[in-house]
Amino acid sequence: MGHRSTAWRRLATVVVTAGLVVACSGGGGTASPGGSAAPTTGGASGAPPASGGSGGTGFQFEQLGGSVSVVGSWSGSEQDSFLAMVKPWEDGTGAKVNYTGSRDLSAQLTAGIASGTLPDLAGLPGPGLMKEWYGQGALKPLDFVDFNAYSSSTPAGFAELGQGDDGKLIGIFTKAAVKGLIFYNVKNWTDPAPATWDELTSAATGKVSGDEKVWCIGVESGAASGWPGTDWLEDIILRQSGPEVYDKWVKGEQKWTSPEIKQAWETFGDALDNSFGGPQYIVNTNFGKAANPMFDDPPGCLFHHQASFITDFFKNEAGAKDGDFDFFPFPDINASFTGSVTGGGDLFGMFNDTPQAQSLVKWLLTAEAQQIWVERGGFISGNKGVPLDKYPDESSKKSAEILQNAQTFRFDASDQFPGAMNDAFFKAVVSFAQDQSKLDSILSELDTVQADAYGG
Amino acid sequence: MDFIAGLLANRIVAAILVVIAVPAVLVGYIALIEAIVSRLGRRWSGAIRPWLWMAPALAFLGVFLVYPTIATIIRSFQNRRGDAFIGLDNFVWFFTRNDTLIALRNNAIWVVLLPLLVVGIGLLIAVLVDRVRYESVVKSIVFLPLAISFVAAGVIWRLMYDVDPKVGTLNATVKAAGGQPVTWLSSAPLNNVMLILVGVWMFTGFAMVILSAGLKGISTELLEAARVDGANEWRVFRSIILPLLAPTIAVVATTIVIYALKTFDIVFVMTNGNFDTDVIGFRMYKELFNNTQPGRAAAVAVVLLIAIIPVMFVNIRRFRQQEAVR
């Protein structure tokens, strides 16, 4: 009797433990509907979303019910904002949005495509992968979107970036970012914005002394280390060699060893030489903390080159407040290529064509929806229908204005590269920042990857 | 059907069902085949019974081990889209690209250093702690790191190696001793050694526990006889303990070598393959997910398989010898 009851007791323990372990493990792996959806009213200041009569665009909500699963790279407060943005849609259609955040979109979606378990809508890592997945038949075309209306409400060239090679719309932009902004601490720089790169370097070099340098640069970022340097190079190439060279470079038709590209790297190298902390600091400091010396007393540097979203990091990492910092756009390098703006954005695509997914896509494109997140801060909308006075702080307003008035707008080049090229580009930046004398071998290695990545 | 699907969606219910159902199905299967086999006469039942008993395990291995291996090997000879055979092109790519060769070199360093350090330190601790009273306390402490996941270990040590002395323990020590902070993770080739040290921290407990068990299996009479004869501790260790422990050491060493070839998590979390720390396992991941080149990823997997074969060979021979002794 004793032996048998111990055996049963053991079995019961195993069952209960296993049950607890499985129940407690989060819904990992491929996007499972009903996974860790954050509370939809997370910390919102209660301001009713612009649904009071849906003034303005008058989006037509139809009663749909059901649900739509969404996977994106937003978490924390960004996730809360996204959920606030879709709340009016949920209320209007009676459908539920099941959102899961993921830091490794390309791995999760590649595995999802192979296994057939995919969310209805998903954030896409970039136009390059978007086209690959469309070519595999995983992403569905968004034929139900009025392309002309979409294209005319966004800056020139923006809407076209979501098109496949056959002209169909596959991806839409939900969130935009302006890149190539030069931030400074208002206490340390009071001159007007320099008009050219040469003016900037001579004025800045004249101002700094002792340990203080002109730039604060940090390229560390885990799996994507090196990306801040790629933004630098894109800005330089666009302004130094012009949009045609930039476009050829994006398509893989401009060699990395060509004089135009090499010159851009050398210009970047000059900035690196004049950076706080030297190569080891640059290579080991996370991009979010890189600008901290700019707010120190005495300051470690004058300028920090980044995209518009960095303001959140100034406040959280460096303890700066609104009004401590300001920015001006990256100045012209070559007078014939003026008014250039580089930017990025979060693309969304549809894997499963359902009525709920279609309706949500159309909602996300409206100025009304975008305005919700704009008002919460940390978000630039590509939609010109969002009035500028809705932006909660001066720098977002300025950035949005720059985006909407750009003469020559170009989307971030590295996001458009094929995956392998992008990866090699990031690594090249890290190697170059560590040791500039290796430039020639770095560039010829990039050429090898280019021939391979664009060819296959 | 919908009701069952709804029920399964609840995870607790699903867990209980699985934990109960799987053993129940297995037991039911065994009962069933016993009933069938006992009907068949003595001659047949003796021959068929072992195969029927092994059938579930063989099926499992076949589906989850044999089939993927064969499919991967075939895939490694195909192009990116998988619709044409391109012979050895993927392998040529592997052996002619700079970055993959660096990964190969790094794995070689791992294969040499990791087992050496793990077995060496594990053996040292096992021998030293053998005759001390607080033996189980020390062994528990040394064994603890094995209980955490590789990713967690990577995160912990990434913080330990941090360049900022206010965050990184190592650099805090260096600074307190009057030196300048060292960039442990971004200075090649030192960074490879630092990554290997994380692996050593994780696996020493494993080696120590197994070697300690082997140590205790050596008869004390043998050791005492040697000491009575005038041998000092070092002589005892070299001439008696080591030879008798040789099979155990071989088993531990081959396990660690296999891990060194497979290493991925530590590199992924700590340096992401930058600064010349790339390894083969990580390249396979990158080729498949970032570069969408399944043919090449398969080729990397096959190279890894070929590298492991000699190690498995040694292991199996050792196992056969032990069986023969029994």
Short mmCIF file of C-alpha atoms in Angstrom, two decimals, chain A residues 17-344:
data_model
loop_
_atom_site.label_atom_id
_atom_site.label_comp_id
_atom_site.label_asym_id
_atom_site.label_seq_id
_atom_site.Cartn_x
_atom_site.Cartn_y
_atom_site.Cartn_z
CA THR A 17 3.86 21.14 -11.83
CA ALA A 18 3.64 20.61 -15.55
CA GLY A 19 0.28 22.31 -15.62
CA LEU A 20 1.61 25.33 -13.75
CA VAL A 21 4.72 25.57 -15.91
CA VAL A 22 2.78 25.50 -19.16
CA ALA A 23 0.15 27.94 -17.91
CA CYS A 24 2.75 30.39 -16.67
CA SER A 25 4.95 30.37 -19.75
CA GLY A 26 3.96 33.32 -21.90
CA GLY A 27 2.49 32.78 -25.35
CA GLY A 28 5.88 32.67 -27.03
CA GLY A 29 6.67 31.62 -30.56
CA THR A 30 4.52 32.58 -33.49
CA ALA A 31 1.86 35.18 -32.95
CA SER A 32 -0.96 33.51 -31.11
CA PRO A 33 -4.19 35.46 -31.07
CA GLY A 34 -5.14 36.26 -27.55
CA GLY A 35 -1.49 36.52 -26.57
CA SER A 36 -0.20 39.13 -24.16
CA ALA A 37 -2.42 42.01 -25.30
CA ALA A 38 -1.76 45.02 -23.08
CA PRO A 39 -4.78 46.74 -21.52
CA THR A 40 -6.19 49.04 -24.14
CA THR A 41 -6.59 51.96 -21.78
CA GLY A 42 -3.07 51.80 -20.45
CA GLY A 43 -2.39 55.13 -18.80
CA ALA A 44 -4.17 57.28 -21.40
CA SER A 45 -5.00 60.71 -20.13
CA GLY A 46 -8.62 59.93 -20.84
CA ALA A 47 -8.93 62.47 -23.65
CA PRO A 48 -11.70 60.97 -25.79
CA PRO A 49 -10.21 60.03 -29.15
CA ALA A 50 -11.35 62.22 -32.03
CA SER A 51 -14.41 60.04 -32.43
CA GLY A 52 -16.82 62.70 -31.19
CA GLY A 53 -18.76 62.62 -34.43
CA SER A 54 -15.53 61.65 -36.24
CA GLY A 55 -15.15 65.22 -37.30
CA GLY A 56 -13.16 65.66 -40.46
CA THR A 57 -12.63 62.54 -42.49
CA GLY A 58 -15.84 60.82 -41.38
CA PHE A 59 -14.49 57.28 -41.50
CA GLN A 60 -17.30 54.83 -42.11
CA PHE A 61 -17.34 52.13 -39.45
CA GLU A 62 -19.23 48.96 -40.29
CA GLN A 63 -20.21 46.42 -37.67
CA LEU A 64 -17.77 43.55 -38.25
CA GLY A 65 -17.21 41.74 -34.99
CA GLY A 66 -14.49 39.10 -34.92
CA SER A 67 -10.89 39.97 -34.36
CA VAL A 68 -7.67 40.88 -36.09
CA SER A 69 -4.20 39.83 -34.96
CA VAL A 70 -1.39 42.31 -35.23
CA VAL A 71 2.34 41.88 -34.65
CA GLY A 72 4.56 44.92 -34.33
CA SER A 73 7.87 46.00 -32.86
CA TRP A 74 6.33 48.42 -30.36
CA SER A 75 6.33 47.70 -26.65
CA GLY A 76 5.85 49.66 -23.46
CA SER A 77 4.51 53.17 -23.99
CA GLU A 78 4.64 52.86 -27.79
CA GLN A 79 2.40 49.81 -27.51
CA ASP A 80 -0.05 51.73 -25.35
CA SER A 81 -0.14 54.46 -27.94
CA PHE A 82 -0.81 52.03 -30.77
CA LEU A 83 -3.65 50.47 -28.81
CA ALA A 84 -5.10 53.94 -28.15
CA MET A 85 -4.88 54.59 -31.88
CA VAL A 86 -6.98 51.52 -32.71
CA LYS A 87 -9.49 51.91 -29.88
CA PRO A 88 -11.99 54.01 -31.89
CA TRP A 89 -11.86 51.40 -34.62
CA GLU A 90 -12.58 48.63 -32.10
CA ASP A 91 -15.49 50.63 -30.69
CA GLY A 92 -16.85 51.42 -34.13
CA THR A 93 -16.62 47.94 -35.65
CA GLY A 94 -17.06 45.76 -32.57
CA ALA A 95 -13.95 43.85 -33.59
CA LYS A 96 -11.03 43.16 -31.29
CA VAL A 97 -7.39 43.96 -31.99
CA ASN A 98 -4.99 41.34 -30.60
CA TYR A 99 -1.57 42.92 -30.55
CA THR A 100 1.71 41.17 -29.79
CA GLY A 101 5.02 42.98 -29.66
CA SER A 102 8.18 41.38 -31.00
CA ARG A 103 11.75 42.64 -31.10
CA ASP A 104 12.86 40.23 -33.81
CA LEU A 105 10.30 40.75 -36.56
CA SER A 106 12.29 39.21 -39.40
CA ALA A 107 12.94 35.95 -37.56
CA GLN A 108 9.38 35.63 -36.30
CA LEU A 109 7.76 36.39 -39.64
CA THR A 110 10.18 34.22 -41.64
CA ALA A 111 9.37 31.30 -39.34
CA GLY A 112 5.68 32.19 -39.60
CA ILE A 113 5.77 32.14 -43.38
CA ALA A 114 7.45 28.74 -43.40
CA SER A 115 4.98 27.27 -40.92
CA GLY A 116 1.88 29.03 -42.20
CA THR A 117 1.07 30.60 -38.83
CA LEU A 118 0.92 34.31 -39.50
CA PRO A 119 -0.79 37.33 -37.95
CA ASP A 120 -3.34 39.20 -40.06
CA LEU A 121 -1.33 42.42 -40.02
CA ALA A 122 2.30 42.86 -39.16
CA GLY A 123 4.93 45.53 -38.95
CA LEU A 124 7.55 44.96 -41.65
CA PRO A 125 11.26 45.48 -41.03
CA GLY A 126 11.67 47.40 -44.31
CA PRO A 127 10.80 47.67 -47.98
CA GLY A 128 13.51 45.15 -48.91
CA LEU A 129 12.02 42.29 -46.91
CA MET A 130 8.52 43.46 -47.81
CA LYS A 131 9.23 42.85 -51.48
CA GLU A 132 10.82 39.46 -50.78
CA TRP A 133 7.82 38.29 -48.80
CA TYR A 134 5.42 39.60 -51.42
CA GLY A 135 7.38 37.70 -54.04
CA GLN A 136 6.93 34.54 -51.97
CA GLY A 137 3.17 35.15 -51.94
CA ALA A 138 2.99 35.65 -48.18
CA LEU A 139 2.03 39.33 -48.21
CA LYS A 140 -1.26 40.19 -49.86
CA PRO A 141 -1.75 43.30 -52.06
CA LEU A 142 -3.75 46.13 -50.57
CA ASP A 143 -5.96 46.71 -53.62
CA PHE A 144 -8.80 48.02 -51.48
CA VAL A 145 -6.78 51.14 -50.55
CA ASP A 146 -7.36 54.21 -52.71
CA PHE A 147 -3.78 54.70 -53.81
CA ASN A 148 -4.24 58.19 -55.24
CA ALA A 149 -5.82 59.51 -52.06
CA TYR A 150 -3.07 57.88 -49.98
CA SER A 151 -0.30 59.18 -52.19
CA SER A 152 -1.55 62.75 -52.27
CA SER A 153 -1.88 62.90 -48.49
CA THR A 154 1.76 61.97 -47.87
CA PRO A 155 5.10 63.51 -48.90
CA ALA A 156 6.28 62.86 -52.43
CA GLY A 157 7.75 59.40 -52.81
CA PHE A 158 6.43 58.10 -49.50
CA ALA A 159 3.49 56.09 -50.76
CA GLU A 160 5.50 54.61 -53.63
CA LEU A 161 7.88 52.99 -51.15
CA GLY A 162 5.15 50.58 -50.16
CA GLN A 163 4.67 49.35 -53.70
CA GLY A 164 5.94 46.11 -55.09
CA ASP A 165 7.77 45.81 -58.38
CA ASP A 166 4.46 45.16 -60.12
CA GLY A 167 3.05 48.47 -58.95
CA LYS A 168 0.62 47.02 -56.41
CA LEU A 169 0.49 48.55 -52.95
CA ILE A 170 1.76 46.10 -50.36
CA GLY A 171 2.81 48.19 -47.37
CA ILE A 172 1.47 51.31 -45.74
CA PHE A 173 3.25 53.70 -43.39
CA THR A 174 1.82 54.13 -39.95
CA LYS A 175 4.62 56.06 -38.28
CA ALA A 176 7.22 58.26 -39.90
CA ALA A 177 10.52 59.58 -38.67
CA VAL A 178 12.64 62.39 -39.94
CA LYS A 179 16.32 61.60 -40.01
CA GLY A 180 19.37 63.76 -40.48
CA LEU A 181 18.66 66.20 -37.71
CA ILE A 182 21.53 67.81 -35.85
CA PHE A 183 20.64 68.27 -32.19
CA TYR A 184 22.40 70.66 -29.85
CA ASN A 185 22.20 71.85 -26.27
CA VAL A 186 20.71 75.38 -26.38
CA LYS A 187 23.11 76.45 -23.63
CA ASN A 188 26.17 75.65 -25.72
CA TRP A 189 25.18 76.63 -29.24
CA THR A 190 23.41 79.89 -29.88
CA ASP A 191 24.40 80.62 -33.48
CA PRO A 192 21.86 80.38 -36.28
CA ALA A 193 21.70 77.13 -38.22
CA PRO A 194 24.68 76.84 -40.59
CA ALA A 195 23.78 76.75 -44.26
CA THR A 196 26.52 74.41 -45.40
CA TRP A 197 28.55 71.56 -44.00
CA ASP A 198 31.77 73.53 -44.33
CA GLU A 199 30.29 76.42 -42.35
CA LEU A 200 29.21 73.99 -39.67
CA THR A 201 32.59 72.32 -39.28
CA SER A 202 34.55 75.57 -39.20
CA ALA A 203 32.16 77.27 -36.76
CA ALA A 204 32.06 74.21 -34.52
CA THR A 205 35.79 73.50 -34.56
CA GLY A 206 36.34 77.12 -33.59
CA LYS A 207 34.06 76.76 -30.59
CA VAL A 208 35.37 73.58 -28.98
CA SER A 209 38.39 73.46 -26.75
CA GLY A 210 40.12 71.03 -24.44
CA ASP A 211 38.36 67.68 -24.12
CA GLU A 212 35.22 68.92 -25.79
CA LYS A 213 34.70 67.61 -29.30
CA VAL A 214 32.30 68.58 -32.07
CA TRP A 215 30.27 65.35 -32.23
CA CYS A 216 28.81 62.75 -29.91
CA ILE A 217 28.43 59.47 -31.76
CA GLY A 218 27.54 56.01 -30.44
CA VAL A 219 26.79 53.07 -32.73
CA GLU A 220 26.14 50.18 -30.36
CA SER A 221 22.71 48.62 -30.64
CA GLY A 222 22.84 44.90 -29.98
CA ALA A 223 21.97 42.96 -33.09
CA ALA A 224 21.77 46.13 -35.19
CA SER A 225 24.98 47.78 -34.02
CA GLY A 226 26.22 50.23 -36.60
CA TRP A 227 22.88 51.63 -37.79
CA PRO A 228 23.48 55.22 -36.57
CA GLY A 229 26.52 55.34 -38.83
CA THR A 230 24.44 54.18 -41.78
CA ASP A 231 22.12 57.16 -41.22
CA TRP A 232 25.16 59.43 -41.27
CA LEU A 233 26.37 58.00 -44.56
CA GLU A 234 22.95 58.22 -46.18
CA ASP A 235 22.68 61.89 -45.28
CA ILE A 236 26.16 62.58 -46.59
CA ILE A 237 25.70 60.68 -49.85
CA LEU A 238 22.35 62.35 -50.58
CA ARG A 239 23.77 65.83 -50.06
CA GLN A 240 27.27 65.26 -51.43
CA SER A 241 26.51 63.24 -54.54
CA GLY A 242 22.82 63.84 -55.12
CA PRO A 243 19.58 61.81 -55.36
CA GLU A 244 20.53 59.98 -58.55
CA VAL A 245 23.65 58.45 -57.03
CA TYR A 246 21.61 57.71 -53.90
CA ASP A 247 18.95 55.88 -55.87
CA LYS A 248 21.50 53.82 -57.80
CA TRP A 249 23.21 52.97 -54.54
CA VAL A 250 19.91 51.77 -53.07
CA LYS A 251 19.31 49.53 -56.08
CA GLY A 252 22.80 48.05 -55.85
CA GLU A 253 23.97 49.68 -59.07
CA GLN A 254 26.49 52.01 -57.43
CA LYS A 255 29.60 50.25 -56.24
CA TRP A 256 30.79 50.83 -52.71
CA THR A 257 34.31 51.34 -53.99
CA SER A 258 33.17 54.11 -56.37
CA PRO A 259 34.68 57.55 -55.65
CA GLU A 260 31.33 59.07 -54.59
CA ILE A 261 30.67 56.47 -51.91
CA LYS A 262 34.28 56.38 -50.77
CA GLN A 263 34.26 60.15 -50.39
CA ALA A 264 31.19 59.94 -48.17
CA TRP A 265 32.93 57.45 -45.88
CA GLU A 266 35.91 59.77 -45.64
CA THR A 267 33.67 62.69 -44.68
CA PHE A 268 32.08 60.48 -42.03
CA GLY A 269 35.59 59.57 -40.91
CA ASP A 270 36.35 63.27 -40.35
CA ALA A 271 33.33 63.51 -38.06
CA LEU A 272 34.42 60.36 -36.23
CA ASP A 273 37.87 61.85 -35.71
CA ASN A 274 36.25 64.80 -34.04
CA SER A 275 34.00 62.75 -31.72
CA PHE A 276 33.85 62.47 -27.97
CA GLY A 277 35.62 59.52 -26.46
CA GLY A 278 37.40 58.22 -29.52
CA PRO A 279 36.86 54.89 -31.36
CA GLN A 280 36.32 52.72 -28.28
CA TYR A 281 33.61 55.00 -26.91
CA ILE A 282 31.91 55.25 -30.29
CA VAL A 283 31.86 51.52 -30.80
CA ASN A 284 30.80 50.54 -27.27
CA THR A 285 28.21 53.17 -26.41
CA ASN A 286 24.55 52.48 -27.00
CA PHE A 287 22.89 54.93 -29.41
CA GLY A 288 20.36 55.96 -26.75
CA LYS A 289 23.07 57.08 -24.32
CA ALA A 290 25.55 58.45 -26.84
CA ALA A 291 24.35 62.04 -26.49
CA ASN A 292 24.65 62.19 -22.69
CA PRO A 293 27.97 64.10 -22.78
CA MET A 294 26.18 66.85 -24.70
CA PHE A 295 24.17 67.66 -21.58
CA ASP A 296 27.07 67.37 -19.15
CA ASP A 297 28.76 70.31 -17.50
CA PRO A 298 31.34 70.89 -18.96
CA PRO A 299 29.88 69.43 -22.14
CA GLY A 300 31.71 66.64 -23.94
CA CYS A 301 30.46 67.63 -27.38
CA LEU A 302 28.44 70.19 -29.30
CA PHE A 303 26.28 68.19 -31.67
CA HIS A 304 24.47 64.89 -31.99
CA HIS A 305 23.20 63.64 -35.35
CA GLN A 306 20.04 61.53 -35.09
CA ALA A 307 16.45 61.01 -36.13
CA SER A 308 13.47 62.72 -34.54
CA PHE A 309 12.63 59.91 -32.09
CA ILE A 310 15.84 60.50 -30.08
CA THR A 311 14.19 63.26 -28.02
CA ASP A 312 12.61 60.63 -25.79
CA PHE A 313 16.08 59.29 -25.02
CA PHE A 314 17.41 62.76 -24.22
CA LYS A 315 14.71 63.02 -21.59
CA ASN A 316 15.03 59.52 -20.16
CA GLU A 317 18.79 58.88 -20.41
CA ALA A 318 20.33 62.32 -20.10
CA GLY A 319 17.66 63.90 -17.93
CA ALA A 320 17.11 66.76 -20.33
CA LYS A 321 13.81 68.61 -20.51
CA ASP A 322 11.85 70.11 -23.39
CA GLY A 323 13.53 73.39 -24.21
CA ASP A 324 17.04 72.21 -23.25
CA PHE A 325 17.69 71.06 -26.78
CA ASP A 326 16.82 72.07 -30.30
CA PHE A 327 17.88 71.03 -33.77
CA PHE A 328 18.52 72.14 -37.29
CA PRO A 329 18.45 69.96 -40.37
CA PHE A 330 21.64 68.50 -41.80
CA PRO A 331 23.13 71.30 -43.89
CA ASP A 332 23.85 71.12 -47.60
CA ILE A 333 27.21 69.83 -48.65
CA ASN A 334 26.97 70.49 -52.36
CA ALA A 335 24.95 73.54 -53.41
CA SER A 336 23.38 71.72 -56.37
CA PHE A 337 21.66 69.20 -54.06
CA THR A 338 19.70 71.39 -51.71
CA GLY A 339 16.53 70.76 -49.68
CA SER A 340 17.21 67.05 -49.16
CA VAL A 341 15.52 65.14 -46.36
CA THR A 342 16.03 61.53 -45.35
CA GLY A 343 13.42 59.75 -43.32
CA GLY A 344 12.15 56.43 -42.22
#
